[in-house]
CSV table of C-alpha atoms in Angstrom, one decimal:
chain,number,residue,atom,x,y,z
W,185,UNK,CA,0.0,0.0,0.0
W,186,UNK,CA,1.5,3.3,-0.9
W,187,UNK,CA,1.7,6.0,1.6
W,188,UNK,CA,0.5,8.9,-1.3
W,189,UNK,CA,-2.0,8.4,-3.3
W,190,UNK,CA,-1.6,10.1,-6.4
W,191,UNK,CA,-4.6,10.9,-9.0
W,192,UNK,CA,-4.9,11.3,-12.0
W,193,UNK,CA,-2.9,8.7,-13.3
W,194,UNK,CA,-3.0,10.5,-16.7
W,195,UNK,CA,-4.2,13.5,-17.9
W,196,UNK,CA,-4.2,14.4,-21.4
W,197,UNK,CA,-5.3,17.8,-22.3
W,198,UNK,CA,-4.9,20.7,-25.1
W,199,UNK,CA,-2.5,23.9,-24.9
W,200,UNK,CA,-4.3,26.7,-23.1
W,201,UNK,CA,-6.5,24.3,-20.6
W,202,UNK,CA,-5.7,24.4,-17.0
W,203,UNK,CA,-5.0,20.7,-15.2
W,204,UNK,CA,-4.9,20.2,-11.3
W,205,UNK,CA,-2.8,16.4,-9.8
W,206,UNK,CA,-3.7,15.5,-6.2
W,207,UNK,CA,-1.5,14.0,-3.6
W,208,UNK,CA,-3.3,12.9,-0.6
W,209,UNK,CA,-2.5,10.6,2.7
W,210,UNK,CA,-4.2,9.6,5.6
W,211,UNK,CA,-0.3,10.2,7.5
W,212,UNK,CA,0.9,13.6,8.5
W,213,UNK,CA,4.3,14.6,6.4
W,214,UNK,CA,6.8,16.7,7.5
W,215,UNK,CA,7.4,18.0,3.8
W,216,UNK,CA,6.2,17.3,0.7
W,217,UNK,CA,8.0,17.8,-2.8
W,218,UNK,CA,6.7,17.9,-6.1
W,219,UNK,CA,9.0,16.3,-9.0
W,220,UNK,CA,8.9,16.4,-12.5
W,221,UNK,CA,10.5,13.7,-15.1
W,222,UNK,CA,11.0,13.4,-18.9
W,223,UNK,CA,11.6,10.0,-20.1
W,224,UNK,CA,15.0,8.9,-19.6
W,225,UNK,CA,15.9,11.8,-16.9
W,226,UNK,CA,16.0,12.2,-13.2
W,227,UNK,CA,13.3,13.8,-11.5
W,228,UNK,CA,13.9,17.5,-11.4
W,229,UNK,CA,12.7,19.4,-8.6
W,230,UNK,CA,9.9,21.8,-8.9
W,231,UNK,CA,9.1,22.7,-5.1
W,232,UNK,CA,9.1,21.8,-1.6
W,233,UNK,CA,6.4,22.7,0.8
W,234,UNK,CA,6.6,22.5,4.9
W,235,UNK,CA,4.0,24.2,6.5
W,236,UNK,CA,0.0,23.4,6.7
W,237,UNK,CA,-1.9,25.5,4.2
W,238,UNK,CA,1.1,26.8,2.6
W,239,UNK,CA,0.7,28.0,-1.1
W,240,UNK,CA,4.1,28.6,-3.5
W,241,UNK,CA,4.1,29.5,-7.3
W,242,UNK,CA,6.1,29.2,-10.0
W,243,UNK,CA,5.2,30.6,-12.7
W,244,UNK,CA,2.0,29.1,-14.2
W,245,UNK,CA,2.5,26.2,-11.7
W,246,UNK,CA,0.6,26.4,-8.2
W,247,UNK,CA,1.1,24.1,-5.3
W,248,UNK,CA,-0.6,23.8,-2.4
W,249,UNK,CA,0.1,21.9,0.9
W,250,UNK,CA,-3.0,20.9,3.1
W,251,UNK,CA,-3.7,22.7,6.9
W,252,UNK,CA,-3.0,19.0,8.3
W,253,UNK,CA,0.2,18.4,6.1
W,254,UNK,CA,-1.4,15.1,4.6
W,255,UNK,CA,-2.1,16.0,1.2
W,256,UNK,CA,-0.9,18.4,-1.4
W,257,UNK,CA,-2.2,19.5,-5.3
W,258,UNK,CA,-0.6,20.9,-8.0
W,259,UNK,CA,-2.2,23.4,-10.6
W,260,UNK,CA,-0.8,24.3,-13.8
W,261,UNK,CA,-2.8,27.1,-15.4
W,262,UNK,CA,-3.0,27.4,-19.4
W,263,UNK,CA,-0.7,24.6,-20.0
W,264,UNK,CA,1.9,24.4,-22.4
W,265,UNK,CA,3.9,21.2,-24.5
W,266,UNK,CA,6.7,21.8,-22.6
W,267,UNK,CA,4.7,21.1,-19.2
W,268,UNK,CA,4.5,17.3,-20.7
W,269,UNK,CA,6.2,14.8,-18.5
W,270,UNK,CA,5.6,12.6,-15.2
W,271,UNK,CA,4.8,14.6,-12.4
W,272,UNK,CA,5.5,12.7,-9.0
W,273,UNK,CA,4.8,13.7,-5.3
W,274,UNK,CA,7.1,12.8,-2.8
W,275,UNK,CA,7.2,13.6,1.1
W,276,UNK,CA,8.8,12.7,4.4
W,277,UNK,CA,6.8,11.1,7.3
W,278,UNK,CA,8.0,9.8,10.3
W,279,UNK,CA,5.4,6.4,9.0
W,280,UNK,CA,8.2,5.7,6.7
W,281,UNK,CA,11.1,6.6,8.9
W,282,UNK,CA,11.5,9.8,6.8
W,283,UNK,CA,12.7,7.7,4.0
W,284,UNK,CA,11.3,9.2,1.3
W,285,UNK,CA,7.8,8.2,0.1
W,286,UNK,CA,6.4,8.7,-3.6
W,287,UNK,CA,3.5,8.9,-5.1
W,288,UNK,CA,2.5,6.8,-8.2
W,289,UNK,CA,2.7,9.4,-10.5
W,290,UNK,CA,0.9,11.4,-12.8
W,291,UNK,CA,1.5,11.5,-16.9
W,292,UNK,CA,0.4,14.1,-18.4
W,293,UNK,CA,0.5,15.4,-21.7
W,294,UNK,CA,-0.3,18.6,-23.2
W,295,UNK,CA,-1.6,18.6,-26.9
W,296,UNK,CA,0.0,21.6,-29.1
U,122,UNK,CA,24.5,24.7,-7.2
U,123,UNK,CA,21.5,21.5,-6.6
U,124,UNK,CA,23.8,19.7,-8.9
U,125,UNK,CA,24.4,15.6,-9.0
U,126,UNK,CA,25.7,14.1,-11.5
U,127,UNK,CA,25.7,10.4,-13.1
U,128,UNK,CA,28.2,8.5,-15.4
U,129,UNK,CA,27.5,6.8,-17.3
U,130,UNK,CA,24.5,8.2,-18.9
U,131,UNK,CA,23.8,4.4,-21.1
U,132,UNK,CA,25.4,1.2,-20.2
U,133,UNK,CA,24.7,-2.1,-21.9
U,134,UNK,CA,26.1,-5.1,-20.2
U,135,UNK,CA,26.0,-9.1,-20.3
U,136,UNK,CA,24.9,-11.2,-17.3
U,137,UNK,CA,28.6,-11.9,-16.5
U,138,UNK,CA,29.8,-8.7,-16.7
U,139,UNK,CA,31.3,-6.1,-13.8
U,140,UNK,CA,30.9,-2.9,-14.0
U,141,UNK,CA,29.9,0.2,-12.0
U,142,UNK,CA,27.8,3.3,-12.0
U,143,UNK,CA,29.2,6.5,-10.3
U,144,UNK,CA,27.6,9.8,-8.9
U,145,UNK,CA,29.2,12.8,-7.6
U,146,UNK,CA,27.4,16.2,-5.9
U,147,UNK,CA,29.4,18.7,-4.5
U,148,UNK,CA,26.5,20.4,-2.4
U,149,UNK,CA,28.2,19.8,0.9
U,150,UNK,CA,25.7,17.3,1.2
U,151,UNK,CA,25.7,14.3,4.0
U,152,UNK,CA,23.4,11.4,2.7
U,153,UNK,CA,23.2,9.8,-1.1
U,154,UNK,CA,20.7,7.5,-1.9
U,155,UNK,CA,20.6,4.7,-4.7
U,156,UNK,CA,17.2,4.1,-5.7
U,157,UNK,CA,16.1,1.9,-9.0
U,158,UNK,CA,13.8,2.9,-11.3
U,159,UNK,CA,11.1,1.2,-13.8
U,160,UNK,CA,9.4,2.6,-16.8
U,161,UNK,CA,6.2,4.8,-15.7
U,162,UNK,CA,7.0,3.6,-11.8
U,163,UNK,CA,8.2,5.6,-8.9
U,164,UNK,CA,11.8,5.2,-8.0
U,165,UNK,CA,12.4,2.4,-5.0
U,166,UNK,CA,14.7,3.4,-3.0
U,167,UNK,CA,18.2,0.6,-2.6
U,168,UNK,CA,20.7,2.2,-0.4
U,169,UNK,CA,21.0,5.3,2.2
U,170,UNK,CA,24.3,6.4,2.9
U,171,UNK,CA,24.6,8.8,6.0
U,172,UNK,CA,28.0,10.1,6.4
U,173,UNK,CA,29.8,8.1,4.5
U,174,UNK,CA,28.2,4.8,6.2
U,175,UNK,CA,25.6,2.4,5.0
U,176,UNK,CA,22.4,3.4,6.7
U,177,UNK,CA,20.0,1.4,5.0
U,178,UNK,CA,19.7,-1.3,2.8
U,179,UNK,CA,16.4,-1.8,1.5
U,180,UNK,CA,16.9,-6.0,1.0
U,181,UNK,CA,18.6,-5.5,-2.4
U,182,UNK,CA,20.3,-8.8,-4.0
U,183,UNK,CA,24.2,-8.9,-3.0
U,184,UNK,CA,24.8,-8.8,-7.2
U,185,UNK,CA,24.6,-4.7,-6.0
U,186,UNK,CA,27.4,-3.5,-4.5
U,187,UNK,CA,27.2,0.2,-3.1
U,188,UNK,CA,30.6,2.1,-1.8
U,189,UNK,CA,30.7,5.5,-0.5
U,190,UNK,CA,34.4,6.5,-0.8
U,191,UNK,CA,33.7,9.8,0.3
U,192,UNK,CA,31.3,12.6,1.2
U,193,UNK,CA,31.3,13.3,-2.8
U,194,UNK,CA,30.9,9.9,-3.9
U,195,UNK,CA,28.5,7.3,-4.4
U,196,UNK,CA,29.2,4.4,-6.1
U,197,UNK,CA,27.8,1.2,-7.4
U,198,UNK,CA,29.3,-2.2,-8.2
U,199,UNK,CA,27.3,-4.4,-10.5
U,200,UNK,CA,28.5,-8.1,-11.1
U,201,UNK,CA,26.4,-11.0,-12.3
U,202,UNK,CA,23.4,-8.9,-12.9
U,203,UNK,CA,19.8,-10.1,-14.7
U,204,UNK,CA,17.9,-9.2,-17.2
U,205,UNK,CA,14.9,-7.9,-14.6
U,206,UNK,CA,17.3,-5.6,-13.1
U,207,UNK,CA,17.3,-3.7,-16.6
U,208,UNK,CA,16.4,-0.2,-15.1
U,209,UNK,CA,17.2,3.8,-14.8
U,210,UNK,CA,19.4,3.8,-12.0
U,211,UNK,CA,19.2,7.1,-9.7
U,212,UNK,CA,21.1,8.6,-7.6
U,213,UNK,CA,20.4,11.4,-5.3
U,214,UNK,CA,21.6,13.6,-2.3
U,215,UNK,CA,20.1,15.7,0.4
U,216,UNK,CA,21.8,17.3,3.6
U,217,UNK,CA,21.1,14.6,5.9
U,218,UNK,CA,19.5,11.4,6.5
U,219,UNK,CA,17.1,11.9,9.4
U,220,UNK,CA,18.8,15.0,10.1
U,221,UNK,CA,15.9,17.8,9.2
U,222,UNK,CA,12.0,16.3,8.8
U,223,UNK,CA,12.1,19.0,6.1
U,224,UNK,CA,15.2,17.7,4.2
U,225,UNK,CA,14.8,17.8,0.0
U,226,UNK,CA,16.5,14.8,-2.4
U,227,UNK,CA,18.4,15.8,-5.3
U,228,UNK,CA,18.6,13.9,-8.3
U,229,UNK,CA,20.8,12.8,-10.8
U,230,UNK,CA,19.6,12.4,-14.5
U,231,UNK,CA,20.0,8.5,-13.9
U,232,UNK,CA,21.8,5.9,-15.9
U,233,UNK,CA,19.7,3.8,-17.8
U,234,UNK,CA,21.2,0.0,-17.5
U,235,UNK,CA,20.3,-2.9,-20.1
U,236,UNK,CA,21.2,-6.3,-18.9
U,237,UNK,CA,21.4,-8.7,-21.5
């Protein structure tokens, strides 16, 4: 059983449409990252979050990390081909003796 | 610098063969991590190493050898590998194992290992 449970799966969507991936847990985590990966590569940092109800942006991307630390969401808003790839939560929780726990991960792909 | 790198980037290598992957950061960082990865999977994490010292081994086959020679180095031996174990290996570094609940992995860009 996975500690984060990661949906979509995939999401396939046109340029312009906003999309939204959710990470959720029924286990408190002391931080949460968000990863992204192109086939092939390492997972490439896009944010990490640490406190309950904290909000970040980058650029068109929005992420979000729940008042009681168990679940996170990222929003992309008028997506673009280059925001294709595997997006993957990870976090830290004292459940998994802060060994790093992923989500499944999330394809998505953004139609030109 | 949030650097790590990987060599090789491709290996291809027969059942009987010996060779080994190598990663390097030079964040100042205390714990590198060897995980494996499959197509369209998460990475699984295979070894911690916390200060230059094995920390955790996650019940990987003994055909995987890991060596920390030093803070900046992570290596692994492979030696009589099978065709399952075809994989993107990954390699990654944060400041410290257990060290801060808030503590962020670094990754490599992988090597991506073909064991025929």
């Amino acid at each position: 059983t996975q500690l984060l449970e990661q949906s979509p799966q995939f999401l396939s969507i046109q340029e312009g449409e906003n999309l939204t991936v959710y990470c959720n847990s029924s286990s408190v985590f002391s931080s949460l990252q968000w990863y992204r990966q192109e086939p092939g590569e390492g997972p490439v940092l896009l944010v990490t979050v640490v406190t309950g109800g904290e909000v970040k942006k980058l650029k068109r991307l929005t992420f979000q990390f729940g008042d009681a630390r168990k679940d996170s969401s990222l929003h992309i808003t008028a997506a673009q081909p280059g925001d294709t790839g595997l997006y993957l939560c990870a976090g830290l929780s004292r459940t998994n003796d802060y060994k790093l726990s992923f989500g499944a991960g999330t394809t998505v792909t953004v139609r030109a | 610098d949030t650097e790590v790198t990987q060599t090789p980037k491709h290996l291809v290598m027969g059942m009987t063969n010996k060779k080994s992957l190598k990663c390097e950061q030079h964040m100042g960082h205390r714990a590198m991590y060897w995980y494996k990865q499959k197509a369209k999977k998460p990475p699984e994490l295979m070894f911690v190493y916390s200060y230059e010292k094995l920390s955790i081994n996650e019940s990987v086959p003994s055909r995987f050898s890991p060596e920390c020679p030093n803070s900046s180095l992570l290596n692994l031996h492979l030696h009589a590998l099978q065709p399952e174990d075809s994989a993107l290996y990954l390699c990654a570094s944060s400041q410290g194992y257990r060290v801060a609940s808030t503590d962020t992995q670094y990754f490599g860009p992988g090597t991506r290992l073909t064991v025929l």
